[in-house]
mmCIF file of C-alpha atoms in Angstrom:
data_model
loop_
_atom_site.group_PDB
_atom_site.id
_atom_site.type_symbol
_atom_site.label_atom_id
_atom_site.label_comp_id
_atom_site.label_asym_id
_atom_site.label_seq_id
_atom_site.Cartn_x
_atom_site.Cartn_y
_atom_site.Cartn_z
ATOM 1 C CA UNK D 25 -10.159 10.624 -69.241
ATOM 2 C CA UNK D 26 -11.914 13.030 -66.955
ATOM 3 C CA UNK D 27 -13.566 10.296 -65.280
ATOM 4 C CA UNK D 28 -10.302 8.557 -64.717
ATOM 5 C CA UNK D 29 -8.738 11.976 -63.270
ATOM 6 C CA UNK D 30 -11.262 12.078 -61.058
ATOM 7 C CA UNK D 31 -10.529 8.819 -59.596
ATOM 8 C CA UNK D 32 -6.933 9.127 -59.773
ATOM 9 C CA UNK D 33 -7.710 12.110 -57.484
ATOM 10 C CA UNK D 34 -10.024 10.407 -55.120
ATOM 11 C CA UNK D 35 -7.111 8.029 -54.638
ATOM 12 C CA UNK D 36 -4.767 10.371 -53.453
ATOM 13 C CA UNK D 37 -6.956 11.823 -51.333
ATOM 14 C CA UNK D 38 -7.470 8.368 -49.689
ATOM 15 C CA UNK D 39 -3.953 7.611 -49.522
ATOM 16 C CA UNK D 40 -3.408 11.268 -48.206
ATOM 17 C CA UNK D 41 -6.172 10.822 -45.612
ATOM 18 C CA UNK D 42 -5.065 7.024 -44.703
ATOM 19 C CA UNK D 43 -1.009 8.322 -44.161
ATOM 20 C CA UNK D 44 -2.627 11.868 -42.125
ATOM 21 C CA UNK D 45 -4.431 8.804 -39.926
ATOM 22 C CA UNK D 46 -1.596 6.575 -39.247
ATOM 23 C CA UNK D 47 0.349 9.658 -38.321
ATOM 24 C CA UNK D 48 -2.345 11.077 -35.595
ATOM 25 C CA UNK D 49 -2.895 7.086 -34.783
ATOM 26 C CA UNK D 50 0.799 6.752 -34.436
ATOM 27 C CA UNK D 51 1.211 9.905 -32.279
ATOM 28 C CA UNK D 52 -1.645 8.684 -30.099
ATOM 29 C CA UNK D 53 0.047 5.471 -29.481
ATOM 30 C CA UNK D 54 3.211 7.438 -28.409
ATOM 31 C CA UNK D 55 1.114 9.613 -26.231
ATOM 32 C CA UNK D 56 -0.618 6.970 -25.005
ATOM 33 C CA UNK D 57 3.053 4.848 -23.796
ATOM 34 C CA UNK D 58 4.083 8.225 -22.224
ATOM 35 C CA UNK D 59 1.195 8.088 -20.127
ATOM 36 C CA UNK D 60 1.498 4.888 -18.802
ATOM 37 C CA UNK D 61 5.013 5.165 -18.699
ATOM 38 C CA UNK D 62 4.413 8.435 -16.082
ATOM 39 C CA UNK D 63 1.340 6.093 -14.745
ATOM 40 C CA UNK D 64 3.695 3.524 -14.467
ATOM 41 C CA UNK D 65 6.604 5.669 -12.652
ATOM 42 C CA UNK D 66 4.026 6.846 -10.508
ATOM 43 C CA UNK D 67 2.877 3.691 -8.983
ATOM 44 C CA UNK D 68 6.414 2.222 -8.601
ATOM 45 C CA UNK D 69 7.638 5.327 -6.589
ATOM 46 C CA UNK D 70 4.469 5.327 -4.512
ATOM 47 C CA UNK D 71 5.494 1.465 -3.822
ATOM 48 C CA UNK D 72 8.438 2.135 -2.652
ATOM 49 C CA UNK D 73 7.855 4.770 -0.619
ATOM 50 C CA UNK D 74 5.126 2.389 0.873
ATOM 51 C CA UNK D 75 7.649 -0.541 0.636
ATOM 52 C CA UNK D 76 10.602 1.967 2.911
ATOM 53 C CA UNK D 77 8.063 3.132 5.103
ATOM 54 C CA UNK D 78 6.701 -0.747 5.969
ATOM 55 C CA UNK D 79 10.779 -1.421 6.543
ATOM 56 C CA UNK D 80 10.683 1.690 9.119
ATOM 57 C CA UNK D 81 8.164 0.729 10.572
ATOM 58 C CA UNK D 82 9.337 -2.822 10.733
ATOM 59 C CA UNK D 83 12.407 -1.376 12.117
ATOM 60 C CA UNK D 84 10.862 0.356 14.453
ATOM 61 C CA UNK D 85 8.188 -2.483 15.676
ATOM 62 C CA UNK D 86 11.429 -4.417 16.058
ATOM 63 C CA UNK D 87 12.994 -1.869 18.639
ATOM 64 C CA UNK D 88 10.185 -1.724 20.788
ATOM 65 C CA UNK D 89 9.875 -5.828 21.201
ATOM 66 C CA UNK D 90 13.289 -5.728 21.960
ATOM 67 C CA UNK D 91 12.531 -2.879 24.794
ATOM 68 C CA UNK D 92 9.582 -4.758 25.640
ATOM 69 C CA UNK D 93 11.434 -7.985 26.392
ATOM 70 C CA UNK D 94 13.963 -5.922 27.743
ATOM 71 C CA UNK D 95 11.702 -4.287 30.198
ATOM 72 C CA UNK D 96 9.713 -7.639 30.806
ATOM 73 C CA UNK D 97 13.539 -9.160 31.948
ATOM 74 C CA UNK D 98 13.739 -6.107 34.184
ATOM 75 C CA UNK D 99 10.564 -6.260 35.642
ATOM 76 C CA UNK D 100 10.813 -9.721 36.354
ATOM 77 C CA UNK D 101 14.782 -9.781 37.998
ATOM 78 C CA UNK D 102 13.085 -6.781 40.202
ATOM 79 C CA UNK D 103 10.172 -8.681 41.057
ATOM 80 C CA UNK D 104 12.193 -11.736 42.090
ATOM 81 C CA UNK D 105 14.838 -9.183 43.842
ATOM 82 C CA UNK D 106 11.668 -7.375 45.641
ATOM 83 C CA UNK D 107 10.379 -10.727 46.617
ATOM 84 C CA UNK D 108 13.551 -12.056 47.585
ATOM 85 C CA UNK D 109 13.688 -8.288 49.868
ATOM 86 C CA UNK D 110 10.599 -8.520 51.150
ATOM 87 C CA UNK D 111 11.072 -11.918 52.252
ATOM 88 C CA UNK D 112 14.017 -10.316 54.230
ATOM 89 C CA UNK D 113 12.154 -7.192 55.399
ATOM 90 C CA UNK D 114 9.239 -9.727 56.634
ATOM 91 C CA UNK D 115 12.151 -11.425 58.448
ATOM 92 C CA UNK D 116 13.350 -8.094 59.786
ATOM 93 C CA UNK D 117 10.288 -7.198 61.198
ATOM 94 C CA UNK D 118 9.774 -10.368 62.657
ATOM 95 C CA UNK D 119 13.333 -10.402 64.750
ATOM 96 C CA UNK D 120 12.404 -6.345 65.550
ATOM 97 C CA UNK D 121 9.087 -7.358 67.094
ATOM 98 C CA UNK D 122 10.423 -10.346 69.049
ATOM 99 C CA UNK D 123 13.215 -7.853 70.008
ATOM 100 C CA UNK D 124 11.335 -5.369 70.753
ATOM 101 C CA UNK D 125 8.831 -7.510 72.800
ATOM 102 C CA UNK D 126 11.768 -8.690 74.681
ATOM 103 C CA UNK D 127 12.537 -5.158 75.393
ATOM 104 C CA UNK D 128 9.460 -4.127 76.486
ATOM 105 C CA UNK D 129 9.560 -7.531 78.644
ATOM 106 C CA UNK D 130 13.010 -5.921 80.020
ATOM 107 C CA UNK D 131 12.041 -2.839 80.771
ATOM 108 C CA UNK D 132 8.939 -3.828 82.675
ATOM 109 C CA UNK D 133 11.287 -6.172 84.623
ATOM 110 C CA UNK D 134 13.475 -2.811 85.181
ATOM 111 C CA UNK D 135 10.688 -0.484 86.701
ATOM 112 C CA UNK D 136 9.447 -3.589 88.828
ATOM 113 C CA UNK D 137 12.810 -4.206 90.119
ATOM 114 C CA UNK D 138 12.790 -0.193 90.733
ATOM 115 C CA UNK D 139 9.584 -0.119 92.395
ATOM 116 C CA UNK D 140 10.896 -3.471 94.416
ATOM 117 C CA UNK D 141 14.392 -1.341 95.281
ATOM 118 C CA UNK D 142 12.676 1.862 96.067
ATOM 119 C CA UNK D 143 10.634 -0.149 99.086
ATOM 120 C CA UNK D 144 13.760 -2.229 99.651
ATOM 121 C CA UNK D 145 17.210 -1.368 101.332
ATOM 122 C CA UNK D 146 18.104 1.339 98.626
ATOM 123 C CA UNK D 147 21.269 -0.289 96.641
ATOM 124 C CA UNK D 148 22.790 2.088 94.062
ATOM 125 C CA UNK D 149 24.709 -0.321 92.457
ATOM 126 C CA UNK D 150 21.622 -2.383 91.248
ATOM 127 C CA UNK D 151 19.691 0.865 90.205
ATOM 128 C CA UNK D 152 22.637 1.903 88.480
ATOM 129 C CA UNK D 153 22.446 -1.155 86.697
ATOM 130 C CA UNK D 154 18.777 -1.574 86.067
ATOM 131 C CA UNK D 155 19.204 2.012 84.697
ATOM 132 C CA UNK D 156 21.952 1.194 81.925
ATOM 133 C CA UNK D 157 19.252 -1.823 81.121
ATOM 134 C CA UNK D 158 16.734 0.615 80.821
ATOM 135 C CA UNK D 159 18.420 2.697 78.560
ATOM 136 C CA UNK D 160 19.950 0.260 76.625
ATOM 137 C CA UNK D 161 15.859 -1.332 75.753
ATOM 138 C CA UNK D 162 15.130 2.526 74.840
ATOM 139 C CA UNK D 163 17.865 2.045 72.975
ATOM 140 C CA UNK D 164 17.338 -0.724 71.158
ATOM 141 C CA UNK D 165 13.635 0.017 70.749
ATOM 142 C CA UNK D 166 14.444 3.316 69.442
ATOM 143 C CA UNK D 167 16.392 1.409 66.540
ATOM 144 C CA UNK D 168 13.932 -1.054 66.169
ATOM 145 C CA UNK D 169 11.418 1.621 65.013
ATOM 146 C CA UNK D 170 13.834 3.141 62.938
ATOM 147 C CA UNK D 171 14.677 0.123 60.662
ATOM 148 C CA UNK D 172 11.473 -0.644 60.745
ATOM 149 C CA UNK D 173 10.295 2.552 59.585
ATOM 150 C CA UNK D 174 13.316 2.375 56.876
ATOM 151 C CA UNK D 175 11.959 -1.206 55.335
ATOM 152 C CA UNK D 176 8.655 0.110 54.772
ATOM 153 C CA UNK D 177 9.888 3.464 53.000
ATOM 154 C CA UNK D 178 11.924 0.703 50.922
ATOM 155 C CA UNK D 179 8.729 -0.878 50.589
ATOM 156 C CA UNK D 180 7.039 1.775 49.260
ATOM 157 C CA UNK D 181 9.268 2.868 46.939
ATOM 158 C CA UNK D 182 9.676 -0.910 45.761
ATOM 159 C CA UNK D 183 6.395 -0.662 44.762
ATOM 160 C CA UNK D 184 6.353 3.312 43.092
ATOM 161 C CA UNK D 185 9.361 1.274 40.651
ATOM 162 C CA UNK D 186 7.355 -1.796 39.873
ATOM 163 C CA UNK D 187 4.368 1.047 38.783
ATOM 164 C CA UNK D 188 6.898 2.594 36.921
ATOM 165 C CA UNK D 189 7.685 -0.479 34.951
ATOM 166 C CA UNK D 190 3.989 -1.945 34.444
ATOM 167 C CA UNK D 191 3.090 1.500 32.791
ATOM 168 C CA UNK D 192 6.041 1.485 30.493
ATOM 169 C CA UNK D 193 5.434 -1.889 29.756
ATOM 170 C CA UNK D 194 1.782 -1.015 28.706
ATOM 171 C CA UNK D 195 3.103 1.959 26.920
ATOM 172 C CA UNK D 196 5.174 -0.206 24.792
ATOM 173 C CA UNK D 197 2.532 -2.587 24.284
ATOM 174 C CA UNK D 198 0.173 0.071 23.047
ATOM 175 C CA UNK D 199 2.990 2.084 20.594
ATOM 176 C CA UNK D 200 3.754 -1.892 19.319
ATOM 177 C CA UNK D 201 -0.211 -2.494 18.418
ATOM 178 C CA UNK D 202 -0.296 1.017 16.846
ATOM 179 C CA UNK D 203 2.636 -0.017 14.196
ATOM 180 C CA UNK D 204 0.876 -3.108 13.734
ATOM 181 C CA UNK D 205 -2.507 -1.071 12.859
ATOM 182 C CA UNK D 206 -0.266 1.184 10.504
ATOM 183 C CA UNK D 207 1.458 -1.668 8.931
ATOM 184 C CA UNK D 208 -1.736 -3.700 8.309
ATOM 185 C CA UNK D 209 -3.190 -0.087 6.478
ATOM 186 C CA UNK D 210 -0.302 0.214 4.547
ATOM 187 C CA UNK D 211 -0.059 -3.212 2.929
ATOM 188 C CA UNK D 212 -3.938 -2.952 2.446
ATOM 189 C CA UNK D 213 -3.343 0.673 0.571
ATOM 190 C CA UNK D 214 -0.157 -1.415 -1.165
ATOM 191 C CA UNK D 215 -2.009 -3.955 -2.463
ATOM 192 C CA UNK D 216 -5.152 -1.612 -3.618
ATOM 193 C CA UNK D 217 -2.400 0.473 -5.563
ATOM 194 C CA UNK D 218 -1.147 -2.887 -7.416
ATOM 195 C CA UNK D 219 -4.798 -3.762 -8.109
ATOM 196 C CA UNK D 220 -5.341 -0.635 -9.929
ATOM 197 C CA UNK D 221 -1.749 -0.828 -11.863
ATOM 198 C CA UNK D 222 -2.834 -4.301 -13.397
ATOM 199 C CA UNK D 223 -6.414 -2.944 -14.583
ATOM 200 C CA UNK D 224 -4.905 0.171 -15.963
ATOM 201 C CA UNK D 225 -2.398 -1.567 -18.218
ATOM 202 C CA UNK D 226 -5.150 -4.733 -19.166
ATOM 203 C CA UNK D 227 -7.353 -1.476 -20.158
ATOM 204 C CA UNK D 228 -4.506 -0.057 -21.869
ATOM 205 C CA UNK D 229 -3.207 -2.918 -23.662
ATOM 206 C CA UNK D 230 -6.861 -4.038 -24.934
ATOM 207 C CA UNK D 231 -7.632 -0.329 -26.670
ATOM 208 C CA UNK D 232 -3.479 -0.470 -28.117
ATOM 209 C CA UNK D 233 -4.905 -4.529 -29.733
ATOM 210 C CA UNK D 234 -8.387 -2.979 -30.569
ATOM 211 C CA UNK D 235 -6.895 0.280 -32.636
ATOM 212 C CA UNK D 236 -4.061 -1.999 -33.957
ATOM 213 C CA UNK D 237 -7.074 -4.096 -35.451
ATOM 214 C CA UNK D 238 -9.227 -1.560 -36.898
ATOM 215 C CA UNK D 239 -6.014 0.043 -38.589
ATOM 216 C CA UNK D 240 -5.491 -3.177 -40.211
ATOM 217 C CA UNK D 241 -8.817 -3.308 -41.418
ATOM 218 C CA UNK D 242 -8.264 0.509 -42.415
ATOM 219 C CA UNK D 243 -5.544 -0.665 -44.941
ATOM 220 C CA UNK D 244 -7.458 -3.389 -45.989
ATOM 221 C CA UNK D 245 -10.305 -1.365 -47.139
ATOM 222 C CA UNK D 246 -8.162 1.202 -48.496
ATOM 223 C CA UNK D 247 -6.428 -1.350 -50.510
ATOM 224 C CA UNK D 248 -9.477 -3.029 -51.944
ATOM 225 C CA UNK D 249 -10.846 0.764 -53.074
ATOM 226 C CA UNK D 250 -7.800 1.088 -54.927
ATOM 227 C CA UNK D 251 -8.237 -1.865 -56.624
ATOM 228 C CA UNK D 252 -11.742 -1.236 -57.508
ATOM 229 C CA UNK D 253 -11.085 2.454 -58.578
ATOM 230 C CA UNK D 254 -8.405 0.691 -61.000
ATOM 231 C CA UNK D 255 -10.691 -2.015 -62.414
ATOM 232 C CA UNK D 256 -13.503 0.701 -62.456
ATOM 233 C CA UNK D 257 -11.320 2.968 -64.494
ATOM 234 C CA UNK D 258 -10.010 -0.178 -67.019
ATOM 235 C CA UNK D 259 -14.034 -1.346 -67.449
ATOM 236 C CA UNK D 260 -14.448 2.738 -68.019
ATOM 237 C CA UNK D 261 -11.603 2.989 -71.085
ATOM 238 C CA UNK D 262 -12.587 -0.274 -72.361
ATOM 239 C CA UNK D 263 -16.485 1.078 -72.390
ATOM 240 C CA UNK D 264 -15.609 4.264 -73.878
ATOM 241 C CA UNK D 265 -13.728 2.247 -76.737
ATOM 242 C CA UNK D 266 -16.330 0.081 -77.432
ATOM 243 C CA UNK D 267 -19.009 2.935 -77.500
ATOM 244 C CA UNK D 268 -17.039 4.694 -80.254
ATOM 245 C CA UNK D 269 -16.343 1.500 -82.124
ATOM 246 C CA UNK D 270 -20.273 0.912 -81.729
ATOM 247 C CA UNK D 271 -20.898 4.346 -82.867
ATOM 248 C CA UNK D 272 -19.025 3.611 -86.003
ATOM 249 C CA UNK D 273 -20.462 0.118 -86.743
ATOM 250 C CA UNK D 274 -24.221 1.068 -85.968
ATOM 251 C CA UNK D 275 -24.535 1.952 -89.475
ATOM 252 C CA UNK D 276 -23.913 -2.428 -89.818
ATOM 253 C CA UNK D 277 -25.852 -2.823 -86.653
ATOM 254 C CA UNK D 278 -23.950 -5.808 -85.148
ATOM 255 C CA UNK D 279 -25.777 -7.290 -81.933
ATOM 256 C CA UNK D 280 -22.650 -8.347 -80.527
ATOM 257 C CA UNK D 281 -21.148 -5.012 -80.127
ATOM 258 C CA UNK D 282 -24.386 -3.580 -78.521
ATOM 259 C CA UNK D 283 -24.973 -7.107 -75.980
ATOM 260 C CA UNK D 284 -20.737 -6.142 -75.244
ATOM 261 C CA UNK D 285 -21.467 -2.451 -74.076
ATOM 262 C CA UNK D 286 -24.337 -3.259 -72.232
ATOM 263 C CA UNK D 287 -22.279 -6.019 -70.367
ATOM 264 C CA UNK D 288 -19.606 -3.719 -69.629
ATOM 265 C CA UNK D 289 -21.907 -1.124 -68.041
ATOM 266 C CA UNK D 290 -23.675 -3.537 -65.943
ATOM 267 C CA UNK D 291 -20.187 -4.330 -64.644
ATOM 268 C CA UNK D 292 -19.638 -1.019 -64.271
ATOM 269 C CA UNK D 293 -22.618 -0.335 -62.158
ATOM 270 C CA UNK D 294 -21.723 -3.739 -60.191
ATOM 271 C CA UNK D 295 -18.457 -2.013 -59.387
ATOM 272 C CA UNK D 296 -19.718 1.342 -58.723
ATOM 273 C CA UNK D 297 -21.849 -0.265 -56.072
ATOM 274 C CA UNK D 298 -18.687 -2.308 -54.964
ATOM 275 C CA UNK D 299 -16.878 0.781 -54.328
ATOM 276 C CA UNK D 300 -19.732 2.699 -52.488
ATOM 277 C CA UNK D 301 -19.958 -0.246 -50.064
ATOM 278 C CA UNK D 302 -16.004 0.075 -49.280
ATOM 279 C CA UNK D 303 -15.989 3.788 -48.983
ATOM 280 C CA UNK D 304 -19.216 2.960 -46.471
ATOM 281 C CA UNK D 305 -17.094 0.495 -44.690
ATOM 282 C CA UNK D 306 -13.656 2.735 -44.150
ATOM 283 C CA UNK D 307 -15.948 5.480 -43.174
ATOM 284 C CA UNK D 308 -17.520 3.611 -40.317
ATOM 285 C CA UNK D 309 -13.440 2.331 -39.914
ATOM 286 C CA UNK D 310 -12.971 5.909 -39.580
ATOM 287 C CA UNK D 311 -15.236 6.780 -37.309
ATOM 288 C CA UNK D 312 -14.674 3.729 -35.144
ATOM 289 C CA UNK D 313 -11.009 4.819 -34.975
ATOM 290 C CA UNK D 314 -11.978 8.625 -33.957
ATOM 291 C CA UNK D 315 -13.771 7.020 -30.921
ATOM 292 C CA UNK D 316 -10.917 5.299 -29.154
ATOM 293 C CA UNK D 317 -9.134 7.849 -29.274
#
């Protein structure tokens, strides 16, 4: 009976000690999904972000093609325009300089027919005349410098606006391949972040399967001590009944109860052994369990 105590209390201290390990396995788990749940959270929010700032920077790459072509239309119309000017100013020029070489032409005539006069019959009529000439080539020549003078300052500042626009077109070029950069960084961080997700949750998911098993085989080996603390304890009463009914019969000394005893305690033994081996085996279960977690 005390024997049988004894195992009934080694039972419940199993049982107790399984149901005390499912609970701290079974909190684990929970702390465990919490984790990667926060894990989880974390990544997708970092995503996002990543994903809205990719859009504003899309957004924003976007814009400055648009400004680009924009300024590329510009610069172009006021290239053609500036040729198309030029082409006039080189015309301009060209009529000044024949004009002006006619007046030059005219105003040599004037001071010959002058120097001719003054050695002539004076005639105030023609030098009154030659003089208006004159002063009409100074004139002229006087406003041929001018516009002349005039197409090259709109030359020059033709050419201080076309600057203008090449640098803002390389400015823009530059901003556009710095977005690009960015963008290409971000999608490479992106796609490092997702990397990492998968192998956290493949890590995750094989401990969860691995701790799942070796809780099954917990049970298992709990179960199968029970059973051999119950048969232990039956082969136990049955041996203690036989060795009083051999103690009263040895006075008739029967072989058959003695050969029954001894069978009994070798199975006894055999199941002795039996249970050492499972208490062995839920130990190491035990121990297996502490590890992962």
């Amino acid at each position: 009976a005390g024997q049988v105590q004894l195992l009934e209390t080694a039972k419940l201290r199993l049982e107790m000690s399984l149901e005390q390990v499912r609970k701290e396995n079974k909190k684990e788990l929970s702390q465990r999904d919490e984790e990667l749940e926060e894990v989880r959270c974390n990544a997708h929010k970092k995503v996002k972000a990543l994903e809205c700032q990719l859009e504003n920077e899309h957004e924003e790459r976007t814009l400055l093609l648009r400004e680009r072509h924009e300024m590329e239309r510009r610069l172009a119309e006021y290239e053609e325009r500036n040729h198309s000017k030029n082409h006039s100013d080189q015309e301009m020029l060209h009529r000044l300089k024949r004009d002006l070489k006619r007046t030059k032409a005219l105003l040599r005539d004037a001071q010959t027919t002058i120097e001719q006069s003054r050695t002539d019959t004076p005639n105030k009529a023609l030098i009154r005349q030659l003089r208006n000439q004159l002063e009409d080539a100074e004139c002229a020549r006087a406003m041929a410098v001018k516009a002349r003078q005039a197409a090259e300052g709109e030359h020059t500042e033709a050419l201080a606006t076309l600057e203008d626009a090449t640098r803002a077109r390389t400015e823009a070029e530059e901003r556009a391949s710095a977005l690009m950069r960015e963008r290409s960084q971000l999608q490479s961080q992106l796609d490092e972040n997702e990397e990492e997700l998968a192998d956290v949750l493949k890590k995750y998911r094989a401990t969860v399967q691995q701790l799942s098993n070796e809780q099954m085989s917990l049970q298992e080996q709990a179960s199968r001590v029970a059973e051999l603390e119950s048969e232990r304890a039956t082969l136990r009463e049955q041996l203690a009944e036989l060795s009083t009914r051999v103690e009263s019969m040895e006075t008739l000394n029967d072989p058959n109860s003695s050969l029954a005893v001894k069978r009994l305690q070798l199975k006894t033994k055999e199941l002795d052994s039996k249970l050492e081996l499972e208490q062995t085996t839920r130990s190491r279960l035990e121990v297996q369990i502490t590890r992962l977690k």
